Amino acid sequence: MPFRPSRRGLVPPFIAMDVLRAANEREAAGHSVIHLEVGQPGTPAPEIVLDAARRALAKDRIGYTDALGIAPLREAIARHYREQYGIAVEPADIVVTTGSSAAFQLAFLAAFEPGDRVALAAPGYPAYRNILTALDLEPVLIEVGENAHYQPNPELLAEAGDLAGLIVASPANPTGTMIPAAALERLSEYCRERQIRLVSDEIYHGITYEERPQTARAFGPADQGGAIVVNSFSKYYSMTGWRLGWMVVPPDLKRSVECLAQNFYISPPALSQLAAIPVFGCRAELDGHVARYRANRDRLIATLTKAGLTRFAPAEGAFYLYVDVSLLTRDSVAFCRHMLAETGVAVTPGRDFDPLHGDNWIRLSFAGSTEDIAEASRRLSLWLPTVG
């Protein structure tokens, strides 16, 4: 018999990355492409980060670090929780990771057994369910819509049967919706009372437009079923390609996470860690990026609304518009393919985020430059009226 790939590896693709590949191929062939398909800031890391990296390259041997991350960075992250959220997090609670993607793998492996049922929102970030599937865990899709503000709540969870875990994201990808602090506290209490491990994706904290987010770490003692918190330097901090994230880990999982990290990754990238230490002092510059995202969001909303697309998930944070295109198509993958071919604007089909209803939706990232969003708006305003 011929060799075959393992069943665990037969997960669906991350379609946004497939769209990126197609867009890059089109660009390499000489065509003009505007990238609204991936959640990547259009700005590089702050200059202070680049300076720290240059110094490290000149003076540091850039070797292995502690599997949990270097002490100065863990201390800076802990200080960030005191200053931004007013809560005490010890450096020992922090695990620095190779991007938030590694953090999710470590969290799922440390917290759940094969076969465990873990709930997550639909629409939601596709890598959650695909990583869970690859690890022989069962993703339980919680259909969320306007009635639930596109977020899980205790009433919806009560209908899902026995659960070992729940993944939430606030702000969320692709919807941009947030869970208000009171609702997050209620959700945390619900999970703790039923021994449902809460995993809180907070990688878009800092990129909010209506209200400041609260961390799930604020609700409930960490040693009594506290949440696993995942964050990243990729989004607000504009360090996507540096592949650096972190976790705040409850005491009962610390050693498991450490041993898994040692064996999977040895350590996070040393250069990225050394460079990231001063980034917490760049809030004025980074908040300037958020102001640009807001303006980009408003411009795209105006363009799409004028073209007759008027149903959006509330983009309260992150840098995405999740748009209902059911008036124009019921095949979001083909729709996005045609858009790229006919306008050079690359966006992601909703099927990536919601296997149930995503064929009626698309996601646009507005994290790019003002000029790119203006040109994308111009092209879409000409193209959309011709579709359907």
Short mmCIF file of C-alpha atoms in Angstrom, two decimals:
data_model
loop_
_atom_site.label_atom_id
_atom_site.label_comp_id
_atom_site.label_asym_id
_atom_site.label_seq_id
_atom_site.Cartn_x
_atom_site.Cartn_y
_atom_site.Cartn_z
CA MET A 1 0.00 0.00 0.00
CA PRO A 2 1.24 3.54 -0.71
CA PHE A 3 2.09 5.88 2.14
CA ARG A 4 -0.77 8.17 3.15
CA PRO A 5 -0.87 11.35 5.20
CA SER A 6 -2.15 10.98 8.72
CA ARG A 7 -5.79 11.67 9.46
CA ARG A 8 -4.72 14.40 11.88
CA GLY A 9 -3.06 16.31 9.07
CA LEU A 10 -6.14 16.33 6.87
CA VAL A 11 -7.53 19.58 8.23
CA PRO A 12 -9.12 22.24 6.03
CA PRO A 13 -6.81 24.97 4.74
CA PHE A 14 -6.64 28.42 6.26
CA ILE A 15 -8.30 29.99 3.22
CA ALA A 16 -6.97 33.48 3.97
CA MET A 17 -3.47 32.15 3.36
CA ASP A 18 -4.60 30.50 0.11
CA VAL A 19 -6.00 33.86 -0.99
CA LEU A 20 -2.71 35.52 -0.03
CA ARG A 21 -0.81 33.03 -2.19
CA ALA A 22 -3.09 33.69 -5.17
CA ALA A 23 -2.77 37.45 -4.64
CA ASN A 24 1.02 37.21 -4.44
CA GLU A 25 1.12 35.16 -7.65
CA ARG A 26 -1.00 37.78 -9.40
CA GLU A 27 1.26 40.51 -8.09
CA ALA A 28 4.38 38.65 -9.24
CA ALA A 29 2.86 38.47 -12.72
CA GLY A 30 2.82 42.26 -12.84
CA HIS A 31 -0.75 43.03 -11.80
CA SER A 32 -1.72 45.60 -9.18
CA VAL A 33 -3.04 43.99 -5.99
CA ILE A 34 -4.40 45.56 -2.82
CA HIS A 35 -4.17 43.16 0.12
CA LEU A 36 -7.27 43.19 2.32
CA GLU A 37 -7.16 39.44 2.88
CA VAL A 38 -4.78 39.02 5.83
CA GLY A 39 -4.82 40.57 9.29
CA GLN A 40 -1.46 42.26 9.10
CA PRO A 41 -0.68 45.87 10.04
CA GLY A 42 0.60 47.91 7.13
CA THR A 43 3.29 49.42 9.38
CA PRO A 44 6.62 47.92 10.50
CA ALA A 45 7.61 47.51 14.12
CA PRO A 46 8.31 50.77 15.95
CA GLU A 47 11.81 52.19 15.46
CA ILE A 48 12.66 51.57 19.11
CA VAL A 49 12.06 47.86 18.50
CA LEU A 50 14.27 47.90 15.40
CA ASP A 51 17.00 49.69 17.37
CA ALA A 52 16.82 47.07 20.11
CA ALA A 53 17.12 44.34 17.48
CA ARG A 54 20.16 46.02 15.94
CA ARG A 55 21.85 46.27 19.33
CA ALA A 56 21.07 42.64 20.07
CA LEU A 57 22.53 41.52 16.74
CA ALA A 58 25.68 43.49 17.44
CA LYS A 59 26.19 42.42 21.05
CA ASP A 60 24.16 39.27 21.83
CA ARG A 61 24.97 35.78 20.64
CA ILE A 62 21.25 35.14 19.86
CA GLY A 63 21.17 31.67 21.35
CA TYR A 64 18.55 29.60 23.10
CA THR A 65 16.63 31.24 25.90
CA ASP A 66 14.57 29.84 28.74
CA ALA A 67 11.65 27.91 27.22
CA LEU A 68 9.25 30.29 29.00
CA GLY A 69 10.98 33.40 27.68
CA ILE A 70 13.62 35.83 28.93
CA ALA A 71 13.07 37.38 32.35
CA PRO A 72 13.11 41.05 31.24
CA LEU A 73 10.34 40.45 28.69
CA ARG A 74 8.20 38.45 31.12
CA GLU A 75 8.61 41.27 33.65
CA ALA A 76 7.61 43.86 31.03
CA ILE A 77 4.47 41.87 30.17
CA ALA A 78 3.54 41.53 33.84
CA ARG A 79 4.00 45.30 34.27
CA HIS A 80 1.73 45.82 31.25
CA TYR A 81 -1.10 44.01 33.07
CA ARG A 82 -0.71 46.24 36.10
CA GLU A 83 -0.65 49.43 34.05
CA GLN A 84 -3.35 48.64 31.47
CA TYR A 85 -5.78 46.48 33.44
CA GLY A 86 -4.99 47.27 37.06
CA ILE A 87 -4.45 43.63 37.99
CA ALA A 88 -1.47 41.80 39.45
CA VAL A 89 0.14 39.22 37.20
CA GLU A 90 3.45 37.75 38.26
CA PRO A 91 6.24 37.27 35.71
CA ALA A 92 6.16 33.59 36.68
CA ASP A 93 2.61 33.41 35.25
CA ILE A 94 3.83 34.55 31.82
CA VAL A 95 4.87 32.17 29.04
CA VAL A 96 6.43 33.78 25.97
CA THR A 97 5.57 31.83 22.83
CA THR A 98 6.40 31.59 19.14
CA GLY A 99 3.45 33.70 18.13
CA SER A 100 -0.04 33.22 19.49
CA SER A 101 -0.35 30.18 17.21
CA ALA A 102 2.09 28.27 19.39
CA ALA A 103 0.24 29.49 22.47
CA PHE A 104 -3.00 27.90 21.26
CA GLN A 105 -1.27 24.58 20.64
CA LEU A 106 0.30 24.64 24.10
CA ALA A 107 -2.99 25.64 25.74
CA PHE A 108 -5.05 22.95 24.01
CA LEU A 109 -2.51 20.21 24.70
CA ALA A 110 -2.03 21.18 28.34
CA ALA A 111 -5.71 21.70 29.18
CA PHE A 112 -7.63 19.03 27.24
CA GLU A 113 -7.67 15.28 26.66
CA PRO A 114 -8.26 13.64 23.25
CA GLY A 115 -11.97 13.60 22.51
CA ASP A 116 -12.78 16.57 24.74
CA ARG A 117 -15.44 18.92 23.38
CA VAL A 118 -14.33 22.55 23.11
CA ALA A 119 -16.79 25.27 22.14
CA LEU A 120 -16.05 28.23 19.91
CA ALA A 121 -18.04 30.84 18.03
CA ALA A 122 -19.12 30.52 14.42
CA PRO A 123 -18.11 32.80 12.78
CA GLY A 124 -14.68 32.62 14.36
CA TYR A 125 -10.97 32.25 13.66
CA PRO A 126 -10.59 29.04 11.61
CA ALA A 127 -7.28 27.96 13.12
CA TYR A 128 -9.02 27.32 16.45
CA ARG A 129 -11.16 24.53 15.08
CA ASN A 130 -8.46 23.21 12.75
CA ILE A 131 -5.85 22.96 15.52
CA LEU A 132 -8.43 21.31 17.80
CA THR A 133 -9.22 18.79 15.06
CA ALA A 134 -5.55 18.02 14.44
CA LEU A 135 -5.14 17.34 18.17
CA ASP A 136 -8.10 14.90 18.23
CA LEU A 137 -10.31 17.35 20.11
CA GLU A 138 -13.89 18.03 19.05
CA PRO A 139 -14.70 21.60 18.04
CA VAL A 140 -18.27 22.49 19.02
CA LEU A 141 -19.49 25.39 16.89
CA ILE A 142 -21.72 27.87 18.69
CA GLU A 143 -23.79 29.74 16.11
CA VAL A 144 -23.65 33.40 17.03
CA GLY A 145 -25.27 36.27 15.17
CA GLU A 146 -26.85 39.63 15.72
CA ASN A 147 -29.05 38.21 18.48
CA ALA A 148 -25.94 37.33 20.52
CA HIS A 149 -23.74 40.21 19.36
CA TYR A 150 -21.70 37.59 17.45
CA GLN A 151 -20.30 36.24 20.75
CA PRO A 152 -20.95 33.13 22.88
CA ASN A 153 -23.03 33.55 26.02
CA PRO A 154 -24.16 31.21 28.81
CA GLU A 155 -27.57 30.65 27.25
CA LEU A 156 -26.05 29.39 23.99
CA LEU A 157 -23.49 27.29 25.86
CA ALA A 158 -26.25 25.63 27.88
CA GLU A 159 -27.58 24.18 24.62
CA ALA A 160 -24.22 22.73 23.57
CA GLY A 161 -24.05 19.73 25.93
CA ASP A 162 -21.05 18.75 28.05
CA LEU A 163 -18.02 20.91 27.36
CA ALA A 164 -14.42 20.72 28.51
CA GLY A 165 -13.49 24.13 27.18
CA LEU A 166 -14.57 27.39 25.58
CA ILE A 167 -12.54 29.69 23.34
CA VAL A 168 -13.56 33.34 23.22
CA ALA A 169 -12.02 36.29 21.41
CA SER A 170 -12.69 39.92 22.24
CA PRO A 171 -12.22 41.75 19.94
CA ALA A 172 -13.03 38.87 17.64
CA ASN A 173 -11.79 37.79 14.25
CA PRO A 174 -13.57 38.13 11.80
CA THR A 175 -16.40 40.15 13.31
CA GLY A 176 -14.54 42.76 15.37
CA THR A 177 -17.15 42.40 18.12
CA MET A 178 -16.30 42.67 21.81
CA ILE A 179 -17.56 41.08 25.00
CA PRO A 180 -18.30 43.85 27.55
CA ALA A 181 -16.56 43.44 30.89
CA ALA A 182 -19.76 42.51 32.76
CA ALA A 183 -20.64 39.88 30.16
CA LEU A 184 -17.10 38.48 30.23
CA GLU A 185 -17.27 38.21 34.01
CA ARG A 186 -20.60 36.37 33.74
CA LEU A 187 -19.18 34.03 31.14
CA SER A 188 -16.09 33.39 33.28
CA GLU A 189 -18.26 32.52 36.28
CA TYR A 190 -20.41 30.20 34.17
CA CYS A 191 -17.33 28.33 32.97
CA ARG A 192 -15.72 28.14 36.40
CA GLU A 193 -18.88 26.77 38.03
CA ARG A 194 -19.12 24.01 35.40
CA GLN A 195 -15.38 23.30 35.17
CA ILE A 196 -15.20 24.50 31.58
CA ARG A 197 -11.69 25.70 30.85
CA LEU A 198 -11.86 29.20 29.37
CA VAL A 199 -9.28 30.19 26.75
CA SER A 200 -9.39 33.93 26.09
CA ASP A 201 -7.84 35.20 22.85
CA GLU A 202 -6.88 38.81 23.51
CA ILE A 203 -4.53 39.43 20.59
CA TYR A 204 -6.51 42.45 19.37
CA HIS A 205 -6.46 44.24 22.71
CA GLY A 206 -5.35 47.82 22.10
CA ILE A 207 -7.20 47.97 18.77
CA THR A 208 -10.62 49.07 19.95
CA TYR A 209 -12.91 51.93 18.95
CA GLU A 210 -15.87 52.07 21.34
CA GLU A 211 -14.59 50.83 24.70
CA ARG A 212 -11.47 49.51 26.35
CA PRO A 213 -11.34 45.72 26.76
CA GLN A 214 -10.88 43.87 30.01
CA THR A 215 -8.73 40.79 30.32
CA ALA A 216 -10.34 37.53 31.40
CA ARG A 217 -7.52 37.23 33.93
CA ALA A 218 -9.36 39.88 35.98
CA PHE A 219 -12.23 37.53 36.79
CA GLY A 220 -11.78 34.82 39.38
CA PRO A 221 -8.73 33.54 41.24
CA ALA A 222 -6.12 32.12 38.89
CA ASP A 223 -5.78 29.02 41.07
CA GLN A 224 -9.52 28.32 40.96
CA GLY A 225 -10.23 27.64 37.32
CA GLY A 226 -8.77 30.88 35.99
CA ALA A 227 -8.71 31.51 32.28
CA ILE A 228 -5.82 30.84 29.96
CA VAL A 229 -5.10 34.18 28.32
CA VAL A 230 -3.39 34.38 24.93
CA ASN A 231 -1.94 37.58 23.47
CA SER A 232 0.49 38.54 20.74
CA PHE A 233 2.92 41.18 19.55
CA SER A 234 1.60 40.80 15.99
CA LYS A 235 -1.43 43.07 15.89
CA TYR A 236 -1.44 46.17 18.11
CA TYR A 237 2.35 46.12 18.39
CA SER A 238 2.86 45.78 14.62
CA MET A 239 5.35 42.89 14.94
CA THR A 240 3.59 40.24 12.84
CA GLY A 241 6.62 38.59 11.23
CA TRP A 242 8.63 38.53 14.44
CA ARG A 243 6.51 35.54 15.52
CA LEU A 244 6.17 36.39 19.18
CA GLY A 245 3.24 36.00 21.55
CA TRP A 246 2.53 35.20 25.17
CA MET A 247 0.21 33.35 27.51
CA VAL A 248 -0.94 34.01 31.05
CA VAL A 249 -1.17 30.51 32.50
CA PRO A 250 -3.06 29.26 35.58
CA PRO A 251 -0.86 27.57 38.21
CA ASP A 252 -2.13 24.05 37.51
CA LEU A 253 -0.94 24.20 33.90
CA LYS A 254 2.43 25.93 34.28
CA ARG A 255 4.66 22.87 34.36
CA SER A 256 2.76 21.10 31.59
CA VAL A 257 3.02 24.16 29.35
CA GLU A 258 6.72 24.50 30.15
CA CYS A 259 7.49 20.87 29.30
CA LEU A 260 5.50 21.05 26.08
CA ALA A 261 7.25 24.28 25.10
CA GLN A 262 10.67 22.76 25.79
CA ASN A 263 9.96 19.81 23.54
CA PHE A 264 8.06 21.58 20.77
CA TYR A 265 9.98 24.84 20.37
CA ILE A 266 13.07 24.81 22.67
CA SER A 267 12.48 28.55 23.10
CA PRO A 268 10.78 31.50 21.41
CA PRO A 269 12.95 33.49 18.96
CA ALA A 270 15.69 35.16 20.98
CA LEU A 271 16.08 38.18 18.70
CA SER A 272 12.34 38.89 18.74
CA GLN A 273 12.24 38.68 22.53
CA LEU A 274 15.14 41.11 22.97
CA ALA A 275 13.61 43.51 20.46
CA ALA A 276 10.14 43.44 22.04
CA ILE A 277 11.11 44.58 25.53
CA PRO A 278 10.75 48.34 24.85
CA VAL A 279 7.58 48.10 22.71
CA PHE A 280 5.28 48.70 25.68
CA GLY A 281 6.59 52.27 25.77
CA CYS A 282 5.35 53.00 22.24
CA ARG A 283 1.66 53.49 22.95
CA ALA A 284 1.40 56.97 21.45
CA GLU A 285 2.77 55.72 18.12
CA LEU A 286 0.70 52.55 18.20
CA ASP A 287 -2.49 54.41 19.12
CA GLY A 288 -1.84 56.51 16.04
CA HIS A 289 -2.12 53.32 13.98
CA VAL A 290 -5.46 52.58 15.66
CA ALA A 291 -6.74 56.03 14.69
CA ARG A 292 -5.84 55.20 11.09
CA TYR A 293 -7.63 51.86 11.32
CA ARG A 294 -10.76 53.66 12.51
CA ALA A 295 -10.65 56.04 9.54
CA ASN A 296 -10.07 53.12 7.17
CA ARG A 297 -13.02 51.27 8.69
CA ASP A 298 -15.33 54.21 8.26
CA ARG A 299 -14.26 54.73 4.66
CA LEU A 300 -14.88 51.10 3.72
CA ILE A 301 -18.26 51.08 5.47
CA ALA A 302 -19.30 54.15 3.52
CA THR A 303 -18.17 52.59 0.22
CA LEU A 304 -19.91 49.27 0.81
CA THR A 305 -23.09 50.88 2.12
CA LYS A 306 -23.34 53.08 -0.97
CA ALA A 307 -22.99 49.93 -3.08
CA GLY A 308 -25.94 48.33 -1.25
CA LEU A 309 -24.07 46.15 1.24
CA THR A 310 -25.49 47.37 4.53
CA ARG A 311 -25.25 44.43 6.92
CA PHE A 312 -22.02 44.25 8.91
CA ALA A 313 -20.96 42.71 12.17
CA PRO A 314 -20.22 45.62 14.55
CA ALA A 315 -16.51 46.36 14.05
CA GLU A 316 -15.86 47.53 17.61
CA GLY A 317 -12.25 46.38 17.57
CA ALA A 318 -9.58 44.56 15.56
CA PHE A 319 -9.24 45.68 11.92
CA TYR A 320 -11.84 43.69 10.00
CA LEU A 321 -15.20 44.22 8.39
CA TYR A 322 -17.35 41.09 8.21
CA VAL A 323 -19.89 41.84 5.50
CA ASP A 324 -23.05 40.05 4.37
CA VAL A 325 -22.87 39.68 0.56
CA SER A 326 -25.88 37.36 0.19
CA LEU A 327 -27.56 39.94 -2.05
CA LEU A 328 -24.77 39.34 -4.57
CA THR A 329 -23.68 35.73 -4.05
CA ARG A 330 -24.17 32.53 -2.07
CA ASP A 331 -20.61 31.36 -2.86
CA SER A 332 -18.15 33.56 -1.02
CA VAL A 333 -15.10 31.65 -2.32
CA ALA A 334 -16.03 32.21 -5.99
CA PHE A 335 -17.04 35.80 -5.20
CA CYS A 336 -13.62 36.57 -3.69
CA ARG A 337 -11.86 34.85 -6.59
CA HIS A 338 -13.75 36.99 -9.10
CA MET A 339 -13.10 40.13 -7.09
CA LEU A 340 -9.35 39.48 -7.15
CA ALA A 341 -9.35 38.70 -10.88
CA GLU A 342 -11.49 41.67 -11.88
CA THR A 343 -10.37 44.39 -9.43
CA GLY A 344 -7.07 43.28 -7.92
CA VAL A 345 -8.59 43.61 -4.44
CA ALA A 346 -7.92 40.52 -2.32
CA VAL A 347 -10.40 39.69 0.46
CA THR A 348 -11.20 36.51 2.40
CA PRO A 349 -14.37 34.44 1.92
CA GLY A 350 -16.58 33.98 4.95
CA ARG A 351 -16.45 30.22 4.49
CA ASP A 352 -13.02 30.39 6.16
CA PHE A 353 -14.61 31.59 9.39
CA ASP A 354 -17.99 29.91 9.36
CA PRO A 355 -18.61 26.54 7.68
CA LEU A 356 -22.32 26.92 8.48
CA HIS A 357 -23.26 30.27 6.96
CA GLY A 358 -20.00 31.74 5.70
CA ASP A 359 -20.84 31.44 2.02
CA ASN A 360 -22.94 34.56 2.51
CA TRP A 361 -20.15 36.67 4.00
CA ILE A 362 -16.69 38.08 3.27
CA ARG A 363 -14.02 39.60 5.49
CA LEU A 364 -12.03 42.70 4.58
CA SER A 365 -8.97 43.77 6.56
CA PHE A 366 -8.53 47.52 6.89
CA ALA A 367 -5.11 47.34 8.55
CA GLY A 368 -3.29 48.75 5.52
CA SER A 369 -2.33 52.26 4.58
CA THR A 370 -4.81 55.07 4.05
CA GLU A 371 -3.80 55.13 0.39
CA ASP A 372 -4.46 51.41 -0.08
CA ILE A 373 -7.89 51.62 1.52
CA ALA A 374 -8.76 54.64 -0.60
CA GLU A 375 -7.78 52.82 -3.79
CA ALA A 376 -9.58 49.63 -2.74
CA SER A 377 -12.69 51.71 -2.02
CA ARG A 378 -12.46 53.31 -5.46
CA ARG A 379 -12.16 49.96 -7.23
CA LEU A 380 -14.95 48.34 -5.23
CA SER A 381 -17.29 51.29 -5.75
CA LEU A 382 -16.93 50.73 -9.51
CA TRP A 383 -17.10 46.93 -9.43
CA LEU A 384 -19.80 46.06 -6.90
CA PRO A 385 -22.67 47.67 -8.85
CA THR A 386 -21.81 45.39 -11.80
CA VAL A 387 -22.10 42.17 -9.76
CA GLY A 388 -25.21 40.08 -9.34
#
